[in-house]
mmCIF file of C-alpha atoms in Angstrom:
data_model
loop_
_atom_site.group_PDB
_atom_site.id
_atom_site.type_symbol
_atom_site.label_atom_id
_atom_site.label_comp_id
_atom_site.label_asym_id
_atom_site.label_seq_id
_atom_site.Cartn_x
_atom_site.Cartn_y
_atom_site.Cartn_z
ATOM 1 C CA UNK J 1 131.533 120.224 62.171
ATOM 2 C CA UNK J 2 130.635 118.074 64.849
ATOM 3 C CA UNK J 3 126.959 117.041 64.204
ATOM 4 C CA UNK J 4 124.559 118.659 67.187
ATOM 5 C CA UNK J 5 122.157 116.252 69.028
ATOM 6 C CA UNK J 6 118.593 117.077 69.140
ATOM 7 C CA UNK J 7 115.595 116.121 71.122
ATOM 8 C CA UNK J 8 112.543 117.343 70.236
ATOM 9 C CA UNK J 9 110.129 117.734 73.111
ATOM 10 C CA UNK J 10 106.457 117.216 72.514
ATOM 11 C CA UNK J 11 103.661 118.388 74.509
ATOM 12 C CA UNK J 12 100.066 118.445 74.390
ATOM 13 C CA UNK J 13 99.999 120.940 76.853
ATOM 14 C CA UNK J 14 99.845 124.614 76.734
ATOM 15 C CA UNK J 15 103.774 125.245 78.012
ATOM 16 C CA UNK J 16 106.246 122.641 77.820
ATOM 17 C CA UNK J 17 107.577 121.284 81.009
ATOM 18 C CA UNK J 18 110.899 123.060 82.869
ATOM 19 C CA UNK J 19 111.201 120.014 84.597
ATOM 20 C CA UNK J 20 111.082 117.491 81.270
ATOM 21 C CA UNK J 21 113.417 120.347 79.448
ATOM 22 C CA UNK J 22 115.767 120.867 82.612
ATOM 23 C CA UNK J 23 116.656 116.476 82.622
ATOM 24 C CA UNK J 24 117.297 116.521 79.531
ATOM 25 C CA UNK J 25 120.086 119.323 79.363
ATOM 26 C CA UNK J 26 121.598 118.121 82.576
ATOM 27 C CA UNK J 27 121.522 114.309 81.007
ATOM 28 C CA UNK J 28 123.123 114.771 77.884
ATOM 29 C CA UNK J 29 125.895 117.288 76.630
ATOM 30 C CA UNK J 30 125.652 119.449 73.814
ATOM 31 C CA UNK J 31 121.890 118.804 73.071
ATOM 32 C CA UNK J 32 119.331 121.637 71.931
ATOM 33 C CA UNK J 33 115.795 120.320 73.573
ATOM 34 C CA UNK J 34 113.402 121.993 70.853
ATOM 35 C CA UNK J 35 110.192 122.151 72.326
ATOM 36 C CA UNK J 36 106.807 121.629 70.537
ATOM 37 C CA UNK J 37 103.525 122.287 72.872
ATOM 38 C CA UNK J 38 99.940 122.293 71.986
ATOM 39 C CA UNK J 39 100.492 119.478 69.754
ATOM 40 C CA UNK J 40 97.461 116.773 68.705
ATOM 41 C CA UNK J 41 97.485 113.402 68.091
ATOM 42 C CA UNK J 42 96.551 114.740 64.047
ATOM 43 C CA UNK J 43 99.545 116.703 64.078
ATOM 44 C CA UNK J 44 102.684 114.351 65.152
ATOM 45 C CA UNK J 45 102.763 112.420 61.426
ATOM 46 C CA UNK J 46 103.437 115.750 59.926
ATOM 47 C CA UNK J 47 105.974 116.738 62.950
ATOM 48 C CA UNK J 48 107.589 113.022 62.241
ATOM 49 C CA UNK J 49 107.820 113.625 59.049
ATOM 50 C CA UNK J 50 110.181 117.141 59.595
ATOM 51 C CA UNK J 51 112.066 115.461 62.055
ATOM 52 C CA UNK J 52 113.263 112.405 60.742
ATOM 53 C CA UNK J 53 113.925 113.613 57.110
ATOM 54 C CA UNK J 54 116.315 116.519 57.251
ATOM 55 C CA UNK J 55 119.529 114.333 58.440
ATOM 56 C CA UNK J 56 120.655 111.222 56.107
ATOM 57 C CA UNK J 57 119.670 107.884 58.047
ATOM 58 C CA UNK J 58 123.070 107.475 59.366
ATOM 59 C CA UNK J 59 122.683 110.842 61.494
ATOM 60 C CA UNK J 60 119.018 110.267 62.892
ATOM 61 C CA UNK J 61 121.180 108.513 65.839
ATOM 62 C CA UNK J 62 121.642 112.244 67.290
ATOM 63 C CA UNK J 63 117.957 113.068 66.705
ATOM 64 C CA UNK J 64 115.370 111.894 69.283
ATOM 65 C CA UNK J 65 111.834 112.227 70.648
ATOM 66 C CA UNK J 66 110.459 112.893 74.183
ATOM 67 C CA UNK J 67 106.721 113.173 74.621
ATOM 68 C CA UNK J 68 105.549 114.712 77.677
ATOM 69 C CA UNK J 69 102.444 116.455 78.708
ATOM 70 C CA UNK J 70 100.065 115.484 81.831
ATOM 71 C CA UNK J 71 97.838 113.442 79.693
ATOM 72 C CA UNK J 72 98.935 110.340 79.965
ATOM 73 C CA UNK J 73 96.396 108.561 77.112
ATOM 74 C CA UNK J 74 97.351 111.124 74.732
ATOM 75 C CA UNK J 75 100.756 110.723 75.247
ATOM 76 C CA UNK J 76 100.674 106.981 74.703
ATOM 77 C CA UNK J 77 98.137 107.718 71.807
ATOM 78 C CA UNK J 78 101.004 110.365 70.232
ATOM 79 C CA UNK J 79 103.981 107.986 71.008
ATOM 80 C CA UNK J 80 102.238 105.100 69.028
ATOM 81 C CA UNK J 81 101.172 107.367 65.988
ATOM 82 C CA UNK J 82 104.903 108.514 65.471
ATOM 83 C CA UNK J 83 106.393 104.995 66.025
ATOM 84 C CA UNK J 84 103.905 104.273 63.088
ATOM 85 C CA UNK J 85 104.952 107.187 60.646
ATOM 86 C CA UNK J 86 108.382 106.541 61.231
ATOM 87 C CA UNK J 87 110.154 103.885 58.484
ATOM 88 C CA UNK J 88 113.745 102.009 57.769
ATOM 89 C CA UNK J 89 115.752 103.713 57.043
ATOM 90 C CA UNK J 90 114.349 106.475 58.835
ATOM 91 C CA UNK J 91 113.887 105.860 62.414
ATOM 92 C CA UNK J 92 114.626 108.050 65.515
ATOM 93 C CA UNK J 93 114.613 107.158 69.033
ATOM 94 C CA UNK J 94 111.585 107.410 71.188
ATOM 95 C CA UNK J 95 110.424 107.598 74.692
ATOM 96 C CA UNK J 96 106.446 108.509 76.665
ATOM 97 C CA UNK J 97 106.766 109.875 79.746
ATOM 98 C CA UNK J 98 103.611 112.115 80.383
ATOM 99 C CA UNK J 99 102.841 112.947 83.717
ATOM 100 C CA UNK J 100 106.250 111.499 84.678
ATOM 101 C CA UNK J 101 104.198 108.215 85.140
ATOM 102 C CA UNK J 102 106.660 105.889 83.747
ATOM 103 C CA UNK J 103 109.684 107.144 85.976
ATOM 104 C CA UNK J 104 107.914 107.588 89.097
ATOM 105 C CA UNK J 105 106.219 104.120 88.903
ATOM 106 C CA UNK J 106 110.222 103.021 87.914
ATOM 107 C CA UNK J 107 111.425 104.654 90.833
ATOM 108 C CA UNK J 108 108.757 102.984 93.368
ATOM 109 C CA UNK J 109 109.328 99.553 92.256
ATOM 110 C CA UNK J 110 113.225 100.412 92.026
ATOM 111 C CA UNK J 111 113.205 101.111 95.777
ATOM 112 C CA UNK J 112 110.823 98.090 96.815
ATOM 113 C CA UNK J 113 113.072 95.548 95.328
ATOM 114 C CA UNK J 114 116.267 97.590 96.595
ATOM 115 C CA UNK J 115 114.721 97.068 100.155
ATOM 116 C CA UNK J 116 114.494 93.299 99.364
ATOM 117 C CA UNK J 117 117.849 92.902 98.039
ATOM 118 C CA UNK J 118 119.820 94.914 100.904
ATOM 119 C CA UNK J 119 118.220 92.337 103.053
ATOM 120 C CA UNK J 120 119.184 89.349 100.993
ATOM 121 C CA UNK J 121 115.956 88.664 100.173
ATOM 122 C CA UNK J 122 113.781 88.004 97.170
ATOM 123 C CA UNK J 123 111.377 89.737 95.825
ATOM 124 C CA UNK J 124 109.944 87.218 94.147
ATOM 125 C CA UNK J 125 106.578 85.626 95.339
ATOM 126 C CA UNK J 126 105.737 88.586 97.869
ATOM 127 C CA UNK J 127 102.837 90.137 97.860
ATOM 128 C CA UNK J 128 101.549 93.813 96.951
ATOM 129 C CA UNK J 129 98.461 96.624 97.332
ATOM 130 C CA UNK J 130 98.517 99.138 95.560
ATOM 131 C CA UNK J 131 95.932 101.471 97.021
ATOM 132 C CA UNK J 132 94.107 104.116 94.496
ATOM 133 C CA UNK J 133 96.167 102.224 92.193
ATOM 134 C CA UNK J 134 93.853 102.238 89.286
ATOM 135 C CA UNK J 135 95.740 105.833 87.625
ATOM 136 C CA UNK J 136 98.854 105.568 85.475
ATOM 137 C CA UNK J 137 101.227 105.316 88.451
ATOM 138 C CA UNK J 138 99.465 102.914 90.197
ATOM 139 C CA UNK J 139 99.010 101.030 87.185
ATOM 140 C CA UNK J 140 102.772 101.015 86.022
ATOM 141 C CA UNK J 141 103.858 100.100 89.024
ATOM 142 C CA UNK J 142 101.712 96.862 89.410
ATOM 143 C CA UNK J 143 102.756 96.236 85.956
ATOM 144 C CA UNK J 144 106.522 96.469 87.316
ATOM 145 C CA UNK J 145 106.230 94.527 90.141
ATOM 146 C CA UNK J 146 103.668 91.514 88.610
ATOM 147 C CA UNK J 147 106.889 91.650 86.433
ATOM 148 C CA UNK J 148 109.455 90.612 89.421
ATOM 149 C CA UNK J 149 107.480 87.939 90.223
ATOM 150 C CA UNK J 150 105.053 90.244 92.749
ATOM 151 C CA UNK J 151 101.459 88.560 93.282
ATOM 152 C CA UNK J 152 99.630 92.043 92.811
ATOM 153 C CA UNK J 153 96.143 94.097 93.507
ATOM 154 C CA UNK J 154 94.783 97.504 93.210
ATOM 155 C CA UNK J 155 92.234 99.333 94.684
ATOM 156 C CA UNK J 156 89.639 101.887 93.432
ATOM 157 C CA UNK J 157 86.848 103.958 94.796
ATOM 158 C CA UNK J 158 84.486 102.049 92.328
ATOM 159 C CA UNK J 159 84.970 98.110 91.511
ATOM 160 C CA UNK J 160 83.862 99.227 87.627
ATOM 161 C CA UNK J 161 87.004 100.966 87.343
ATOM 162 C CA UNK J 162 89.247 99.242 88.917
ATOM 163 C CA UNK J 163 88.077 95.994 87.097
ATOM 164 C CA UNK J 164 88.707 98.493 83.597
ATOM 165 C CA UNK J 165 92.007 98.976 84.983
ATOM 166 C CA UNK J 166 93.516 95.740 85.480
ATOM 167 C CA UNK J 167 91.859 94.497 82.306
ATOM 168 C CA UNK J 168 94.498 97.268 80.575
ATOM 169 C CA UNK J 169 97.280 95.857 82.795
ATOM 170 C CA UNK J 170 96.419 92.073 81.339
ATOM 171 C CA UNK J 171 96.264 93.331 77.715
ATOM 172 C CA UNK J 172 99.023 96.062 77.613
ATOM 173 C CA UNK J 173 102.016 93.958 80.371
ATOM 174 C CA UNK J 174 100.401 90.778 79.810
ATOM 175 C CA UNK J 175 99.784 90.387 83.911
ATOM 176 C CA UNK J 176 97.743 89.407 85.662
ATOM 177 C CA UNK J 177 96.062 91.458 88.728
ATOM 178 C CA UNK J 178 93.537 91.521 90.976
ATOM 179 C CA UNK J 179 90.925 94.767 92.263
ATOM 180 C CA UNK J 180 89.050 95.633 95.353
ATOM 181 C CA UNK J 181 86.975 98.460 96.069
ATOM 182 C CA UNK J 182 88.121 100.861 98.781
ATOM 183 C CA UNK J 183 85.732 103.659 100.008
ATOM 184 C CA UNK J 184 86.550 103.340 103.649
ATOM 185 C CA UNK J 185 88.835 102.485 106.164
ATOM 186 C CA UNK J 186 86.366 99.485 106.864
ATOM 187 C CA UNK J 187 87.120 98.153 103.051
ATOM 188 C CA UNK J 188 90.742 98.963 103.777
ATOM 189 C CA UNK J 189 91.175 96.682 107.025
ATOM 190 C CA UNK J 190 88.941 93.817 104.691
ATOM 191 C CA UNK J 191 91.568 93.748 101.410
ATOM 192 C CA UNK J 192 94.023 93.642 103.787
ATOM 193 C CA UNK J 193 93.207 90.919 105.889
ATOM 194 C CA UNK J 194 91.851 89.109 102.965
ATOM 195 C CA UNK J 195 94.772 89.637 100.533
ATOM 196 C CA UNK J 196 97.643 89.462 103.254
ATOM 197 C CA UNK J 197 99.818 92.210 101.362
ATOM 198 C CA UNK J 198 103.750 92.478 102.446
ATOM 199 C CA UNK J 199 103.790 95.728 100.583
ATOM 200 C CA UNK J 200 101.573 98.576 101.095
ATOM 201 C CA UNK J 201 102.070 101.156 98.033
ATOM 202 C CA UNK J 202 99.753 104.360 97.741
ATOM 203 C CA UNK J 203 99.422 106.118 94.668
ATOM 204 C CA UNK J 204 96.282 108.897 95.655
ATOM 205 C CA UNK J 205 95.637 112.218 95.077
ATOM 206 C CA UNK J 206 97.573 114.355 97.116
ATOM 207 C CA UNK J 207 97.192 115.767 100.589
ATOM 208 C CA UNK J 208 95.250 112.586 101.719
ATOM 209 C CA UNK J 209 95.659 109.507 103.521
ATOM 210 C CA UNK J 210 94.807 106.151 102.742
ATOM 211 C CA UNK J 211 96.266 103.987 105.294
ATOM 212 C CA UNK J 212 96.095 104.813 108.506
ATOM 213 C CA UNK J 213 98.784 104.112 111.143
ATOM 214 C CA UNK J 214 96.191 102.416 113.665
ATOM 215 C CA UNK J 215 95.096 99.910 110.502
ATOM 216 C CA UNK J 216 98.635 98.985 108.840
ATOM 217 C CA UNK J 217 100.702 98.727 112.442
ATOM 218 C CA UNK J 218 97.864 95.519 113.076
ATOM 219 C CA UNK J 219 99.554 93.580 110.165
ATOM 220 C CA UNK J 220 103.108 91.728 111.135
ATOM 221 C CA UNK J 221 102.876 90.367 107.569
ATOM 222 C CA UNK J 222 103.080 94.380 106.367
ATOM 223 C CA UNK J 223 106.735 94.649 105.856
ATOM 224 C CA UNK J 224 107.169 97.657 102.875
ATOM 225 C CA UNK J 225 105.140 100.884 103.498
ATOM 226 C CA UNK J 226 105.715 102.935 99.862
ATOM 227 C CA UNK J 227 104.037 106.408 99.165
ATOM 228 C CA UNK J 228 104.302 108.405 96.501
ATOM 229 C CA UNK J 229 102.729 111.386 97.462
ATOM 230 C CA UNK J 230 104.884 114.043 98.001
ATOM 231 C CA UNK J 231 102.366 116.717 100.324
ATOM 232 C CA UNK J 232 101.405 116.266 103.658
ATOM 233 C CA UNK J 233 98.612 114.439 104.889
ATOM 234 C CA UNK J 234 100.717 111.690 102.789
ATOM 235 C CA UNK J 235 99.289 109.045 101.732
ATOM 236 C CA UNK J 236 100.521 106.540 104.714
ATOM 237 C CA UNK J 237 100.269 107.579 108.320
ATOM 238 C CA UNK J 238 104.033 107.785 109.571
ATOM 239 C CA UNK J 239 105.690 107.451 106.339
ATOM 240 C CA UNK J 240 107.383 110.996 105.313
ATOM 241 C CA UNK J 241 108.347 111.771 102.095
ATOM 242 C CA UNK J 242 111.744 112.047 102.749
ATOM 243 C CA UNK J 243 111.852 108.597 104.394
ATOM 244 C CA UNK J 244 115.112 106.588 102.731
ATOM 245 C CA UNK J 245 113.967 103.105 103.500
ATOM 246 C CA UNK J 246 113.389 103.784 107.021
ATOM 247 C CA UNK J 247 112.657 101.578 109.621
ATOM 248 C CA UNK J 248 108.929 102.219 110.824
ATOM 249 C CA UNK J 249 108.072 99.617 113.733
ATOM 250 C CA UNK J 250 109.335 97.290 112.137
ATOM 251 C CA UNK J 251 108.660 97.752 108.542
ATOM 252 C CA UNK J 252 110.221 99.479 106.162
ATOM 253 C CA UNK J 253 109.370 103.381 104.910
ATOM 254 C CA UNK J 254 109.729 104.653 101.500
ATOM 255 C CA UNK J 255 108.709 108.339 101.011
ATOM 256 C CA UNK J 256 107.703 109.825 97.452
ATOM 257 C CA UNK J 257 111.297 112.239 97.552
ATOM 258 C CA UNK J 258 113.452 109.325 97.657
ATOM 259 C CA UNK J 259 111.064 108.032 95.046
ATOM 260 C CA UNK J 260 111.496 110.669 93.363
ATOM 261 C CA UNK J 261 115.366 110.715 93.625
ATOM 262 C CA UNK J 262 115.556 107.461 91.716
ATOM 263 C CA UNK J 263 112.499 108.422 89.424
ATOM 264 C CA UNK J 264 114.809 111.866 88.476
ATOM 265 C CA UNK J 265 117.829 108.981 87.853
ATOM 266 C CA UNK J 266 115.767 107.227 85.461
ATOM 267 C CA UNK J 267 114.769 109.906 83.306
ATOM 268 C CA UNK J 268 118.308 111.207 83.229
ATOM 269 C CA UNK J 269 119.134 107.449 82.172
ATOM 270 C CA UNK J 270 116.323 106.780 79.597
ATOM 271 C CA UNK J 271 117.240 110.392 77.910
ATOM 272 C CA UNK J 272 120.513 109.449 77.375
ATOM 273 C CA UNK J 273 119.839 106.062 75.744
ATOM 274 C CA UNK J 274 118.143 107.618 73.502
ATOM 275 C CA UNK J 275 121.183 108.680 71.563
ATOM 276 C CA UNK J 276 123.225 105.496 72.277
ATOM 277 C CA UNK J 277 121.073 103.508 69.127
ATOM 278 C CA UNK J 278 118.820 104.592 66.571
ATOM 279 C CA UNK J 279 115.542 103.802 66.780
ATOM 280 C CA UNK J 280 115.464 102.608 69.927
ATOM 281 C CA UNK J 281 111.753 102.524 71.384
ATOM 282 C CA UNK J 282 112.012 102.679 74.821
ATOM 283 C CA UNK J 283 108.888 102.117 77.312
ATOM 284 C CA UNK J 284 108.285 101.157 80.638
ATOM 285 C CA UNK J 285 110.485 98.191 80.813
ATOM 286 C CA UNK J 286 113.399 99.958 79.457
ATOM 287 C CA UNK J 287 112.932 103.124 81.808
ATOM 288 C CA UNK J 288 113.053 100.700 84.548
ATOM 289 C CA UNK J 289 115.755 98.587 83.598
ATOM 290 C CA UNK J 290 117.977 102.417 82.953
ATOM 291 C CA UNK J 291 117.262 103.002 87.116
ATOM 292 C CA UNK J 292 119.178 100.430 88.189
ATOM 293 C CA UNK J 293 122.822 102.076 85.754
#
């Protein structure tokens, strides 16, 4: 009998995700997604323990983890604990993606250097804001782009946070990043002028905007407008969310469904490497590198 794959989907939340459990049975064939929800941190050694133990070590390549959830610091918290508990020769394959953070930040950076490269240019050496950019999104994708060679800075409401924020991006992606604090459109035309960005990214809470037309149509030097935010007001003035690299006056529109196109890609992608190798930890990096296949 042909051995069945598993992936056992764990939550900290209340229901488990359709979403999370829909990718996963439309990325990999004959898999049973087995959903565990209103799990704690306390709880995933013992859940390790029952999933890596039942198969012989040669198997646990068809038995693999996805931790999901909306909180992404207790998803990160869960994904290190069970990394921890697990042992040669019993290792599974892992993966984090609460809140979807690590696929839509993939997806964002995916389409910003795709909009370089169509153009035959590099990527390299630009320059990029990302604007409420001190959440997990935000975050991830300065991480992503400081990696491509991307001199970056994020904004925040309050300086305090956005200076705890970057210190995570310096320890966790070994980057380095600078902050501003926003609070008005005043504050927005100043980090602009002052940082000279050639890519505008917003990561906010939806139904508002960030960056006005009337500021970011002043700036020849803004070339990439990028928003993630999928309901109108979005998050840049004149950039839709269905925008597929559009031409915008000039510069170049990238709306959160086309985002969210490649972000869907990548967790297809990252669910099916899962069962390619055992073991395999996969984080941001890898989740990236799985958009572009």
């Amino acid at each position: 009998m042909k051995m069945k794959k598993m992936l056992f989907y764990i939550s900290m939340e209340k229901h488990a995700s359709p979403f999370d459990i829909i990718e996963a049975y439309d990325a990999v064939e004959d898999v049973a997604v087995v959903p565990y929800v209103n799990v704690s941190a306390e709880e995933i050694p013992a859940l390790v323990n029952d999933i890596i133990f039942p198969r012989s070590p040669k198997d646990l390549i068809n038995t693999a983890i996805f931790i999901g959830g909306h909180d992404v610091v207790k998803g990160d918290e869960m994904m290190e604990i069970a990394v921890k508990q697990m042992f040669n020769p019993f290792k599974v394959s892992i993966v984090a993606d609460t809140d979807g953070s690590n696929t839509t930040a993939a997806g964002c950076a995916y389409k910003i250097k795709e909009t370089y490269t169509k153009k035959g240019e590099n990527l390299k050496g630009q320059k990029a804001i990302v604007f409420a950019g001190t959440g997990p999104v935000g975050l991830r994708i300065a991480a992503l782009l400081i990696k491509e060679g991307v001199d970056v800075a994020v904004t925040s409401r309050k300086l305090d946070r956005a200076m705890d924020a970057i210190e995570k991006v310096r320890k966790v992606y070994s980057a380095d990043i600078k902050a501003y604090e926003v609070r008005s459109d005043e504050d927005t035309i100043k980090v602009i002028e002052e940082f000279k960005p050639n890519i505008i990214v917003t990561t906010g809470p939806p139904k508002i905007t960030l960056v006005s037309k009337a500021i970011w149509s002043k700036y020849n030097f803004v070339k990439i407008l990028a928003d993630v935010n999928a309901y109108p007001p979005y998050g840049i003035e004149g950039v839709e969310a269905n925008d597929d690299c559009k031409e915008i006056e000039g510069r170049t529109g990238i709306g959160a469904l086309r985002i969210g196109t490649i972000k869907n890609k990548a967790q297809k992608a990252i669910i099916r490497k899962l069962f390619e190798k055992k073991g395999n930890i996969l984080k941001l990096e890898d989740i990236y590198a799985a958009a572009f296949e």
